[in-house]
Short mmCIF file of C-alpha atoms in Angstrom, two decimals:
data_model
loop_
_atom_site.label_atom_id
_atom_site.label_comp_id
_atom_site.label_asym_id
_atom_site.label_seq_id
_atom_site.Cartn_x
_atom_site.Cartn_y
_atom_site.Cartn_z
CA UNK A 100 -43.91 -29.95 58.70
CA UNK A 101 -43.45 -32.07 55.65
CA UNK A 102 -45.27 -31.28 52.86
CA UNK A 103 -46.59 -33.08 49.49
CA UNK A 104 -47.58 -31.70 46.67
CA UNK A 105 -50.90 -33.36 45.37
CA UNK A 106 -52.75 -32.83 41.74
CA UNK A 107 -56.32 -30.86 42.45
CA UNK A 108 -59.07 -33.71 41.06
CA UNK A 109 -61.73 -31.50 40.15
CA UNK A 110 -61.90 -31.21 36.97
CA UNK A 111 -62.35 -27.80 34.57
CA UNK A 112 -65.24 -26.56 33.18
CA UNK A 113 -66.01 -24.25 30.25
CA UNK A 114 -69.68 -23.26 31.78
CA UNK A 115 -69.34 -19.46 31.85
CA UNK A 116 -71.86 -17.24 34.02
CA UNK A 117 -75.36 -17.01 31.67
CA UNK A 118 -77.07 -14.03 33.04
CA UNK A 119 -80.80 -14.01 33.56
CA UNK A 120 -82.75 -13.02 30.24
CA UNK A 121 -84.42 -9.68 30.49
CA UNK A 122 -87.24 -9.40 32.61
CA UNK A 123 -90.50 -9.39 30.50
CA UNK A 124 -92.08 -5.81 31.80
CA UNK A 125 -95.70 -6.77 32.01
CA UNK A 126 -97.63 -10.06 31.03
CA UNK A 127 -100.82 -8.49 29.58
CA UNK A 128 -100.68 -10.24 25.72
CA UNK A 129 -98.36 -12.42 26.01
CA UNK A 130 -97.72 -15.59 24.77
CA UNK A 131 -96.49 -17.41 28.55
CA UNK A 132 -95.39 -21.17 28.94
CA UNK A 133 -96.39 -22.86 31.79
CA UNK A 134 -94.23 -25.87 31.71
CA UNK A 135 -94.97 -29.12 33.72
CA UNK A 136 -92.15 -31.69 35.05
CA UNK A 137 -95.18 -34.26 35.16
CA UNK A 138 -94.21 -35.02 38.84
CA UNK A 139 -97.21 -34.96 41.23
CA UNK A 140 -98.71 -31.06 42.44
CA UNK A 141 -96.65 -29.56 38.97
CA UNK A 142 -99.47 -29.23 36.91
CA UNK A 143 -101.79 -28.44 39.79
CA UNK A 144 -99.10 -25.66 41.41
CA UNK A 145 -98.93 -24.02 37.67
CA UNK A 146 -102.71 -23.94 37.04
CA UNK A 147 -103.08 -22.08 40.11
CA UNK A 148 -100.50 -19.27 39.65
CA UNK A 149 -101.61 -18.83 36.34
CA UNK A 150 -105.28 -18.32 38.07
CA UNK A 151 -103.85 -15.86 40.58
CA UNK A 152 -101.94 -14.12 37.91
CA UNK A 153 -104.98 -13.83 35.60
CA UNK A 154 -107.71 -12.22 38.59
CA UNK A 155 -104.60 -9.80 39.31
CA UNK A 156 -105.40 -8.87 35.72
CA UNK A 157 -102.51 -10.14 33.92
CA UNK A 158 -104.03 -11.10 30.08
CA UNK A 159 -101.98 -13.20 28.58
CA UNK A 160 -102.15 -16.29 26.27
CA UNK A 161 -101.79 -19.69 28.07
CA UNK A 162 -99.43 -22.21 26.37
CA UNK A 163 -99.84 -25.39 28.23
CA UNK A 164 -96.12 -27.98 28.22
CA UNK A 165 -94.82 -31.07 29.56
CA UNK A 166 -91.96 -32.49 30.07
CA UNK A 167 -90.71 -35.83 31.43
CA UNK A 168 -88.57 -35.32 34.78
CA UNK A 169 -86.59 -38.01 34.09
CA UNK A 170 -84.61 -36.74 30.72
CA UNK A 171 -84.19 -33.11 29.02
CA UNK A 172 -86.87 -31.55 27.13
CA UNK A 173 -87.55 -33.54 23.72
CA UNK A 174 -86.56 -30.88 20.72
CA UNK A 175 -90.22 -30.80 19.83
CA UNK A 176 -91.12 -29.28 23.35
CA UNK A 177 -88.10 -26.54 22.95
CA UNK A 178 -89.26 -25.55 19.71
CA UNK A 179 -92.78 -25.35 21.31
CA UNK A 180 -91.25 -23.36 24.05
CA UNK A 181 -89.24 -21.44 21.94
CA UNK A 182 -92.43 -19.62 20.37
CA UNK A 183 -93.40 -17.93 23.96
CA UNK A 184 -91.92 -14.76 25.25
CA UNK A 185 -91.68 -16.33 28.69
CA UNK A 186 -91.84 -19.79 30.28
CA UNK A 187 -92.56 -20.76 33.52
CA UNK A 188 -91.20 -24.08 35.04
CA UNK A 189 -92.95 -26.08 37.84
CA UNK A 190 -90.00 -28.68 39.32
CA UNK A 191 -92.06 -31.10 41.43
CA UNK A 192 -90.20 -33.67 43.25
CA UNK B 157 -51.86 -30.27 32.65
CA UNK B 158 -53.96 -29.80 35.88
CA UNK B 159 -53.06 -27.88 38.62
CA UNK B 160 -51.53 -28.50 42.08
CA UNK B 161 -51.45 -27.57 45.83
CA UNK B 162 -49.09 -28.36 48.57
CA UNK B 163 -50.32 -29.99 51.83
CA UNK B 164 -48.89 -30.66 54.96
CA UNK B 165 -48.73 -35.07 54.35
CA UNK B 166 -50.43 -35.03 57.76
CA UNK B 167 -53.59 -32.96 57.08
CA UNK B 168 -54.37 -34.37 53.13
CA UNK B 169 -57.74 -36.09 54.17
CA UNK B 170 -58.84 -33.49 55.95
CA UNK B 171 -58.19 -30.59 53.44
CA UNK B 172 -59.64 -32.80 50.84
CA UNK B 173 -62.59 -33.59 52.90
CA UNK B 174 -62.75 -29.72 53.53
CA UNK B 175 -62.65 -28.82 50.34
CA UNK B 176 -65.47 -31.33 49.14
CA UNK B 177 -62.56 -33.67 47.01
CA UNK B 178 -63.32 -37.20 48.71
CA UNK B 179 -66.23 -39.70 48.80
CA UNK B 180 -65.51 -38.91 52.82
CA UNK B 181 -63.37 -41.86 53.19
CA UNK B 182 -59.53 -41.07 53.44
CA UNK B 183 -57.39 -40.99 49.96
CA UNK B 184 -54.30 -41.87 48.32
CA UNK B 185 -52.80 -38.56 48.04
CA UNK B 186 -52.51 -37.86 44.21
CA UNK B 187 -48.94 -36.56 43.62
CA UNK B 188 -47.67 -36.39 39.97
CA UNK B 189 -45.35 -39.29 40.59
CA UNK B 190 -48.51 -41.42 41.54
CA UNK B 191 -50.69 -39.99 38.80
CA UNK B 192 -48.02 -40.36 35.79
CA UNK B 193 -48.01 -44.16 37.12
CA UNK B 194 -51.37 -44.47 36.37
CA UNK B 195 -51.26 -42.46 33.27
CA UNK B 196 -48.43 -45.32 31.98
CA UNK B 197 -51.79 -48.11 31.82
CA UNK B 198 -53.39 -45.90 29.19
CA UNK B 199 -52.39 -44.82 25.74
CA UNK B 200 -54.58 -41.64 25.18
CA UNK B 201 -52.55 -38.32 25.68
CA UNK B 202 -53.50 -37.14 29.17
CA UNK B 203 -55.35 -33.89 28.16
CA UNK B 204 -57.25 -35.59 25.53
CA UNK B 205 -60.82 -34.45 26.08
CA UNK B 206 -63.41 -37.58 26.36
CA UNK B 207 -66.40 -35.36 26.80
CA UNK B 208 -67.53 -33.60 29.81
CA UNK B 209 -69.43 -35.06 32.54
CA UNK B 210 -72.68 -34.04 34.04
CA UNK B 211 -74.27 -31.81 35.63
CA UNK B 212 -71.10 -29.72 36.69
CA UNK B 213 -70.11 -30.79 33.17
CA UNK B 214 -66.66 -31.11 34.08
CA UNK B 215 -64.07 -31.59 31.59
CA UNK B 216 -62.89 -35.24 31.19
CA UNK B 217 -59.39 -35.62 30.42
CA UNK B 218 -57.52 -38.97 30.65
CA UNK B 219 -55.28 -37.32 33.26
CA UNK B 220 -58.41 -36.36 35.59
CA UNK B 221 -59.99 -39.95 35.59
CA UNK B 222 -56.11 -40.78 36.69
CA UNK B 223 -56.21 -38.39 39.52
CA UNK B 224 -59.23 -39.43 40.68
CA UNK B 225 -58.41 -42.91 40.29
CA UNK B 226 -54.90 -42.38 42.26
CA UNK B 227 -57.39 -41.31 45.43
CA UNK B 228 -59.61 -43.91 45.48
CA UNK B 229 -56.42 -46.45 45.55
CA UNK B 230 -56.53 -47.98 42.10
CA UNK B 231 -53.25 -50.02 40.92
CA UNK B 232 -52.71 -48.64 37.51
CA UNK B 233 -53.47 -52.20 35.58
CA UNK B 234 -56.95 -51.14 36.87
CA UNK B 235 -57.12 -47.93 34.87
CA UNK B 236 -58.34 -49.19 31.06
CA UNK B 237 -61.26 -50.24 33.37
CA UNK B 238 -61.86 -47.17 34.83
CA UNK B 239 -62.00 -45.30 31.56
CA UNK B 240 -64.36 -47.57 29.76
CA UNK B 241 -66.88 -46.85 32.65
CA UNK B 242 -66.34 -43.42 31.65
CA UNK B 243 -66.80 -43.59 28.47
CA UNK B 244 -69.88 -45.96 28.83
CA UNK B 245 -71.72 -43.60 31.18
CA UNK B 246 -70.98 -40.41 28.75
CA UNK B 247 -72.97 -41.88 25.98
CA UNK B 248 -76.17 -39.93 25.73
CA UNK B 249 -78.31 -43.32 25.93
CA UNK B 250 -76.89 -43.67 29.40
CA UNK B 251 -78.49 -39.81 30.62
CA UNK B 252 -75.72 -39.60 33.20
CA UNK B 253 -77.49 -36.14 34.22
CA UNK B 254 -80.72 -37.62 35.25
CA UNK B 255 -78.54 -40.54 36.93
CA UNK B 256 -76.56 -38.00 38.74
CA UNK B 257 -79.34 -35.22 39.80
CA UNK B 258 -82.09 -37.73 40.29
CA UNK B 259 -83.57 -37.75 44.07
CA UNK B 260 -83.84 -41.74 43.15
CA UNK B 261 -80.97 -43.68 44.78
CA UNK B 262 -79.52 -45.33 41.53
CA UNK B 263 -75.58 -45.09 40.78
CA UNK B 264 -74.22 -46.40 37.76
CA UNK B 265 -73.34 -49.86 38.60
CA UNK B 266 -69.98 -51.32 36.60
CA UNK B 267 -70.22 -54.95 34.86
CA UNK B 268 -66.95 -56.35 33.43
CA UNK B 269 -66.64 -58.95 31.47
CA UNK B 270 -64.11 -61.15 29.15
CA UNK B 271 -60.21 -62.15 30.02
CA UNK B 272 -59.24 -58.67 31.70
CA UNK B 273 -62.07 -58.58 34.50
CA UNK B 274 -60.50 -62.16 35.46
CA UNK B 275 -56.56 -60.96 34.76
CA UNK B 276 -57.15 -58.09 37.48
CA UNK B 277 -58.83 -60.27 40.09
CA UNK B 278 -62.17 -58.39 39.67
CA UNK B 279 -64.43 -60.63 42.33
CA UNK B 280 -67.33 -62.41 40.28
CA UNK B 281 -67.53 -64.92 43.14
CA UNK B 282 -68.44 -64.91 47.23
CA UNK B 283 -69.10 -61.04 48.03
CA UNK B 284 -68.73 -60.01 44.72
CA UNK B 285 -71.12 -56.65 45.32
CA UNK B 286 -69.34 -56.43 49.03
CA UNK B 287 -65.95 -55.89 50.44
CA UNK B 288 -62.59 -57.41 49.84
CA UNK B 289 -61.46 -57.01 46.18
CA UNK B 290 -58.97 -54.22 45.86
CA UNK B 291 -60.11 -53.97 41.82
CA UNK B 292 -63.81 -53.73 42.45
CA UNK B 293 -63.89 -51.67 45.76
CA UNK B 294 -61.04 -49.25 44.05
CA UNK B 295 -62.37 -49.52 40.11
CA UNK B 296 -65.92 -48.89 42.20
CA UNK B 297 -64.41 -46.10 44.08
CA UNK B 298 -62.74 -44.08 41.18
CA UNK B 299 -65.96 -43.91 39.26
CA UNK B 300 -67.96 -42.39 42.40
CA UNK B 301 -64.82 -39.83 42.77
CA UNK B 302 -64.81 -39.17 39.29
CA UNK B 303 -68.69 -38.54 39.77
CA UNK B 304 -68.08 -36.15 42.15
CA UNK B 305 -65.06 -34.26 41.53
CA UNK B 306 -65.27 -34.30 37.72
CA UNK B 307 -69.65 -34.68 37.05
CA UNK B 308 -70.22 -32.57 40.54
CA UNK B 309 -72.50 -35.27 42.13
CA UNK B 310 -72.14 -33.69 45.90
CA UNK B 311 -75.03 -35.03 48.15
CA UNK B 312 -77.82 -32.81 47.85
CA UNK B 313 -75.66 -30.39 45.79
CA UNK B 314 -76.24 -31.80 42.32
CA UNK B 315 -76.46 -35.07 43.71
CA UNK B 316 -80.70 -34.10 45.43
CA UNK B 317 -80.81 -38.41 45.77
CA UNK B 318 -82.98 -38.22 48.99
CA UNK B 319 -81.21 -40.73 50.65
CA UNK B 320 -78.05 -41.92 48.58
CA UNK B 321 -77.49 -45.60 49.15
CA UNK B 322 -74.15 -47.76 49.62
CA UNK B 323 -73.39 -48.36 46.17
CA UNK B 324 -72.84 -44.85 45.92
CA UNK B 325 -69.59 -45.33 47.26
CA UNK B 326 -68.24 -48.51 44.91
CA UNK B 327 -70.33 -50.65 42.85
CA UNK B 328 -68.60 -53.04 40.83
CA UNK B 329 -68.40 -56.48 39.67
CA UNK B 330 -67.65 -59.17 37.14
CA UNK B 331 -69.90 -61.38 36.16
CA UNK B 332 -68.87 -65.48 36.64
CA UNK B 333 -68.58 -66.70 33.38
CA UNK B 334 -66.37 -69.84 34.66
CA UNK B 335 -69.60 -70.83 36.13
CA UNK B 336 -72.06 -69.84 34.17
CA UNK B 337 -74.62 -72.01 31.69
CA UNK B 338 -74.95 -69.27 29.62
CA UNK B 339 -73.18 -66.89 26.82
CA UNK B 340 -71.43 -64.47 28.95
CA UNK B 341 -73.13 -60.71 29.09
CA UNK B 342 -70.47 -59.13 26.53
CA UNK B 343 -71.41 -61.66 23.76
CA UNK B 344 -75.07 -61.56 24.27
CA UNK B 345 -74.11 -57.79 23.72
CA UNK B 346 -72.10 -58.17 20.20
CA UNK B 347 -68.65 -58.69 21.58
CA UNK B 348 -66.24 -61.31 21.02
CA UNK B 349 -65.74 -63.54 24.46
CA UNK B 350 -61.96 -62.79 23.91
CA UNK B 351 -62.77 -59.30 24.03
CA UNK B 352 -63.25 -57.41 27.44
CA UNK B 353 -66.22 -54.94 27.97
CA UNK B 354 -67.89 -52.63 30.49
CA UNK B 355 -71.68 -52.41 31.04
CA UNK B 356 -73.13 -49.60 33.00
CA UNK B 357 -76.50 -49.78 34.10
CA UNK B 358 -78.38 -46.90 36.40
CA UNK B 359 -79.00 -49.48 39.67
CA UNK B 360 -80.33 -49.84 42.71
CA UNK B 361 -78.44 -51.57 45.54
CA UNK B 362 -79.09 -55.74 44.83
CA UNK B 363 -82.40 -57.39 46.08
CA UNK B 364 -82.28 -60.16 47.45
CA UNK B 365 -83.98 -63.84 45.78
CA UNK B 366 -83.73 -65.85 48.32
CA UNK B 367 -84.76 -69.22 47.57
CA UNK B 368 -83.21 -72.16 48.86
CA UNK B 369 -85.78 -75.17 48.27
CA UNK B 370 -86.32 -75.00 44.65
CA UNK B 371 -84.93 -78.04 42.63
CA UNK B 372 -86.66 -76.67 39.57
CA UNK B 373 -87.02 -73.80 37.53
CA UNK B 374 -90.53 -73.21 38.41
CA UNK B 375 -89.77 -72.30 42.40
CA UNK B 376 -86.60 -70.45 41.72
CA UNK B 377 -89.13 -68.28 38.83
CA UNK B 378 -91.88 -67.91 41.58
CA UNK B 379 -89.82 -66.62 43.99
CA UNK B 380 -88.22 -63.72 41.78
CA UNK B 381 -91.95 -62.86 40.58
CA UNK B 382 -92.97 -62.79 43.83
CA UNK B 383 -89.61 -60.38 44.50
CA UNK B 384 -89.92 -57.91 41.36
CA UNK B 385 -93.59 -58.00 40.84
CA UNK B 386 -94.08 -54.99 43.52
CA UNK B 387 -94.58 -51.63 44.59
CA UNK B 388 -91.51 -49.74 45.43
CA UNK B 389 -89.11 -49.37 42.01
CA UNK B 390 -89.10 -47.12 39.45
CA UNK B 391 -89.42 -50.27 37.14
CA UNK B 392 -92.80 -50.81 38.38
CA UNK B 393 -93.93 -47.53 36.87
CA UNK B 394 -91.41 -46.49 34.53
CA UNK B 395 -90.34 -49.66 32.77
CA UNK B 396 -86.34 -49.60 31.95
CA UNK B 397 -83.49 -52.37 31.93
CA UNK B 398 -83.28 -54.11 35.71
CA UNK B 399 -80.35 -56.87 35.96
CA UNK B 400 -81.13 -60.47 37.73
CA UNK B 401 -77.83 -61.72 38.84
CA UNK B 402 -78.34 -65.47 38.94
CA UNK B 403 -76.32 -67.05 41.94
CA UNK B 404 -74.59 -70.06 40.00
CA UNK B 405 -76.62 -72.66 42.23
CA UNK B 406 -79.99 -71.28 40.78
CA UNK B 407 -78.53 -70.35 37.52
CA UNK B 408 -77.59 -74.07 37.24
CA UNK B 409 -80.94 -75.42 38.39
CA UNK B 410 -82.63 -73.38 35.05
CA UNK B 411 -80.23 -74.21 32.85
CA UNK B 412 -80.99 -77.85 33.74
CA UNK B 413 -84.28 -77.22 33.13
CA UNK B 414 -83.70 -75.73 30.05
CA UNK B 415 -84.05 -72.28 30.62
CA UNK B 416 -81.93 -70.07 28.15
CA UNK B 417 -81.27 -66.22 29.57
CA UNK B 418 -83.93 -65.79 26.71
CA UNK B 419 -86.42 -67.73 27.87
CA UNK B 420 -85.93 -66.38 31.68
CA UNK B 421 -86.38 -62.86 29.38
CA UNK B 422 -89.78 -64.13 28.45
CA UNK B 423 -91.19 -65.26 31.77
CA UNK B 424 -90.25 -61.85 33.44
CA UNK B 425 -91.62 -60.07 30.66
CA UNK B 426 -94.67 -61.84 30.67
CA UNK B 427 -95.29 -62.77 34.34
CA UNK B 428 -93.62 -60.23 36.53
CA UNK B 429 -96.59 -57.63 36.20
CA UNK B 430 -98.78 -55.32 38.78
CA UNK B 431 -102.05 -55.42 38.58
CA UNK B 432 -103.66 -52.18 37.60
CA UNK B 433 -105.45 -51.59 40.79
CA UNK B 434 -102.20 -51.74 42.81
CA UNK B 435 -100.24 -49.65 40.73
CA UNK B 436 -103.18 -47.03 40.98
CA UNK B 437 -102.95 -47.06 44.29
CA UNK B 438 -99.60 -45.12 45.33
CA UNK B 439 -96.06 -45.12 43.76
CA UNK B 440 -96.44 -42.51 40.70
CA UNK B 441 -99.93 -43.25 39.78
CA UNK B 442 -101.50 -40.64 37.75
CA UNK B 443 -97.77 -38.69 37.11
CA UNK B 444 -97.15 -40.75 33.51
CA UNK B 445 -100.65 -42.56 32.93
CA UNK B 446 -99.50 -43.56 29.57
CA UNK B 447 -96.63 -45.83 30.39
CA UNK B 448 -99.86 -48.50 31.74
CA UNK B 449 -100.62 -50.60 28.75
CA UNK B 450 -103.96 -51.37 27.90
CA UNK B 451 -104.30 -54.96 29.83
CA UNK B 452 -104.91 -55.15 33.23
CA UNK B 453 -101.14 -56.18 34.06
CA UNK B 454 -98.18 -53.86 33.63
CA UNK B 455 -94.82 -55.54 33.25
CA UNK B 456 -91.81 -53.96 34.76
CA UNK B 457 -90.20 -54.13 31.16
CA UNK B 458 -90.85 -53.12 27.67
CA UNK B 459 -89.99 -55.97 25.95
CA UNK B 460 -88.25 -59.41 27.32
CA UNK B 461 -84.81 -58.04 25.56
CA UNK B 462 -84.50 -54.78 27.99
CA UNK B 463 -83.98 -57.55 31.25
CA UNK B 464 -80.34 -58.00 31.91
CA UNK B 465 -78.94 -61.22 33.25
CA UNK B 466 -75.97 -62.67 34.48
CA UNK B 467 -74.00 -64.80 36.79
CA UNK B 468 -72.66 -63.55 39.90
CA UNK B 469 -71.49 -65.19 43.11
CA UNK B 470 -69.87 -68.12 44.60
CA UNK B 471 -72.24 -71.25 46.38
CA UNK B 472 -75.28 -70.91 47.99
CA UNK B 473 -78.92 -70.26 47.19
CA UNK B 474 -79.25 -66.87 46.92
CA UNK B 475 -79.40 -64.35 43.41
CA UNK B 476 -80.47 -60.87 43.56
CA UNK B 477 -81.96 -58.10 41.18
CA UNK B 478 -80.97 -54.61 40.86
CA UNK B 479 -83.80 -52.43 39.61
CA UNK B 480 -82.68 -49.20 37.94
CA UNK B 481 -83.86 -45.16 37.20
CA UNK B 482 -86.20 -46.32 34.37
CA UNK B 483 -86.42 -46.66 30.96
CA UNK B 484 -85.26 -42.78 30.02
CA UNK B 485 -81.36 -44.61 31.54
CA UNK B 486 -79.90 -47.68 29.23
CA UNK B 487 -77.54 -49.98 29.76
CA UNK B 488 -74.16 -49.20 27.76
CA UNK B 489 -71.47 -51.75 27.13
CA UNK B 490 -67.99 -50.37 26.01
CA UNK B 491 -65.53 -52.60 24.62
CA UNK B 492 -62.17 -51.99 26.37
CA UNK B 493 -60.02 -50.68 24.33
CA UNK B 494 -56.59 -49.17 22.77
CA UNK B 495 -56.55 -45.72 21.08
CA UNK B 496 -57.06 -46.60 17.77
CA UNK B 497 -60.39 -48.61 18.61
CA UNK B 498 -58.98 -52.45 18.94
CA UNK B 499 -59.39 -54.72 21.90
CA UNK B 500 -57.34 -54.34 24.69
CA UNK B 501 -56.43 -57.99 24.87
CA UNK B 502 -54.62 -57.79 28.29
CA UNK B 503 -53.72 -54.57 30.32
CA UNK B 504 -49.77 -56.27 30.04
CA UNK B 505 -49.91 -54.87 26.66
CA UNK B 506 -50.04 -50.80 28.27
CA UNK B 507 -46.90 -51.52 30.32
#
């Protein structure tokens, strides 16, 4: 067998492991994010968890957010998002 | 300095294939001898970080691009090409992530233009977007590898694109300024014609514009309304910067009729538009109901200056457009270029 030796042409990365953020406990009083991709069913799919979630009993303050599929969150929508203690993202497609 | 394996010479495709390293075709095995080669056509220091490269957000190093460019069979005159792609589809206007991660079927299409497109035989004639140019289907090739081995664009990985298309594998051209009416793309762009450049655009395959009656402007401008005036593209909903690539025959018939790219600018802008009652009907209606202006027609473009146009091809009656992601992708040119900045008069001047 003749072997060669070849260069591996993947390249590095410095992305380290980000673990999950801490689990909010329970909802009731909260300020929650419900964050919409603008794609078709997003909006729809997040009103209606947020429904479920609120007849389960689950208070919590509604913070409605879009975002444009096609490119990252604008700063002004982090910021936004940054005030909530949770956020919860709808990826239509 | 990146690292290395040894293969048995006989299995290389297939361990590269294995380990998710090729476009699936077979590759130039990248041994150091090879990849120093390649690394003699540019005069950055090989571990120079250019940026990193979504969504893997890879690190991009001179001697990477090299590696990758090795594989896909480039000559090593071919390299100050490949790394001006790079570079173009780094800057943020470009929003290589979306390009990348989209399930649209857009890949970054490569335009070069000016004395080094024509000094490495880059086709801008017969088959220019097909097969049998070593310096576009290899320049093509490297930036799809790099895509995937340095950005981590695997098919339905990072890559969701629901159904890839073609271009995905090599999509590169020149544009034919020897037979052209009009300032080449580079100049309209800012650059001196001695200079050489690289324009990325987020594309579509071409579409055809097939017209071969017209003796005037008028026809060949009916026929590419009737073409890009539909359903189908993200341009129709989301606006952005589509490229008409003028086959020489009907690029000659407008410029005879007087037709700067400007003025071809204006009619699309003003006459390639859907009707709001089509557009309501399907496509993305409803997902981004600002983008429809207030009139009853929605052009495909913001503004006449976002439509890109040049010459490509040898005889015949055909042209084509390319439609792209949308407007949240822009077309980037990058001057090719030394080190410190200056033009990279010819790619003689590396070796």
């Amino acid at each position: 067998m003749t072997t060669v030796e070849v260069l591996i042409p993947v390249a590095a990365t410095r992305i380290k492991e980000r673990p999950l953020a801490p689990r909010l406990t329970s909802l009731v009083g909260k300020r929650i994010a419900w964050l919409d991709n603008m794609k078709a069913n997003a909006g729809e799919l997040l009103r209606n968890v947020a429904e479920v979630l609120r007849t389960r009993g689950h208070g919590f303050e509604m913070v409605i957010a879009a975002k444009n599929a096609t490119a990252a969150a604008p700063d002004a929508v982090m910021a936004h998002l940054k005030t909530c203690d949770a956020v919860v993202l709808a990826i239509s497609d | 300095m990146s690292d290395s394996i040894h293969l048995d010479v006989d299995t290389v495709d297939d361990e590269f294939e294995a380990r998710g390293w090729s476009d699936g075709l077979p590759v130039v095995a990248p041994t150091r001898a090879r990849v120093d080669a390649m690394l003699r056509c540019c005069d950055r220091a090989p571990d120079l970080e250019l940026g990193t490269m979504p969504p893997r957000h890879g690190i991009v190093t001179p001697e990477i691009l090299a590696i990758n460019a090795v594989m896909a069979g480039c000559r090593p005159e071919y390299f100050p090409v490949v790394l001006a792609a790079v570079e173009a589809m780094l800057e943020p206007a470009f929003n290589l992530f979306a390009v990348q991660a989209t399930t649209h079927p857009c890949a970054p299409c490569v335009i070069v233009n000016g004395p080094i497109a024509r000094e490495l035989g880059i086709n801008a004639r017969y088959g220019a977007f097909g097969p049998g140019a070593r310096a576009n289907a290899t320049i093509g090739r490297a930036v799809r590898l790099i895509l995937l081995n340095v950005g981590g664009a695997a098919a339905g990985v990072l890559d969701r694109s629901t159904q890839g298309q073609p271009a995905k594998y090599a999509f590169c051209i020149a544009e034919n300024e020897a037979e052209s009416p009009w300032p080449a793309l580079h100049v309209e762009r800012g650059f001196d014609s001695g200079h050489s450049t690289v324009t990325v655009t987020g594309a579509e395959g071409p579409h055809n514009l097939n017209d071969h009656v017209s003796d005037r402007a008028d026809g060949i401008l009916a026929t590419l309304k009737g073409a890009m005036s539909d359903m189908g593209s993200n341009n129709a909903y989301l606006y952005g910067q589509p490229t008409i690539a003028f086959g020489p025959e009907h690029a000659a018939i407008l410029a005879a009729d007087g037709y700067s790219k400007d003025d071809i600018r204006r009619y699309v802008f003003d006459e390639v538009r859907l009707p709001r009652a089509l557009w309501q009907r399907g496509g993305m209606a409803g997902m981004f109901p600002d983008l429809f202006p207030d009139e009853d027609m929605k052009p495909i473009i913001k503004c006449a200056e976002d439509l890109l146009v040049v010459v490509v091809g040898g005889f015949g009656r055909h042209s084509c457009w390319l439609p792209t992601f949308g407007d949240t992708t822009r077309a980037v040119t990058r001057l090719i270029a030394r080190a410190d900045g200056s033009a990279l008069l010819s790619v003689r001047e590396l070796l």
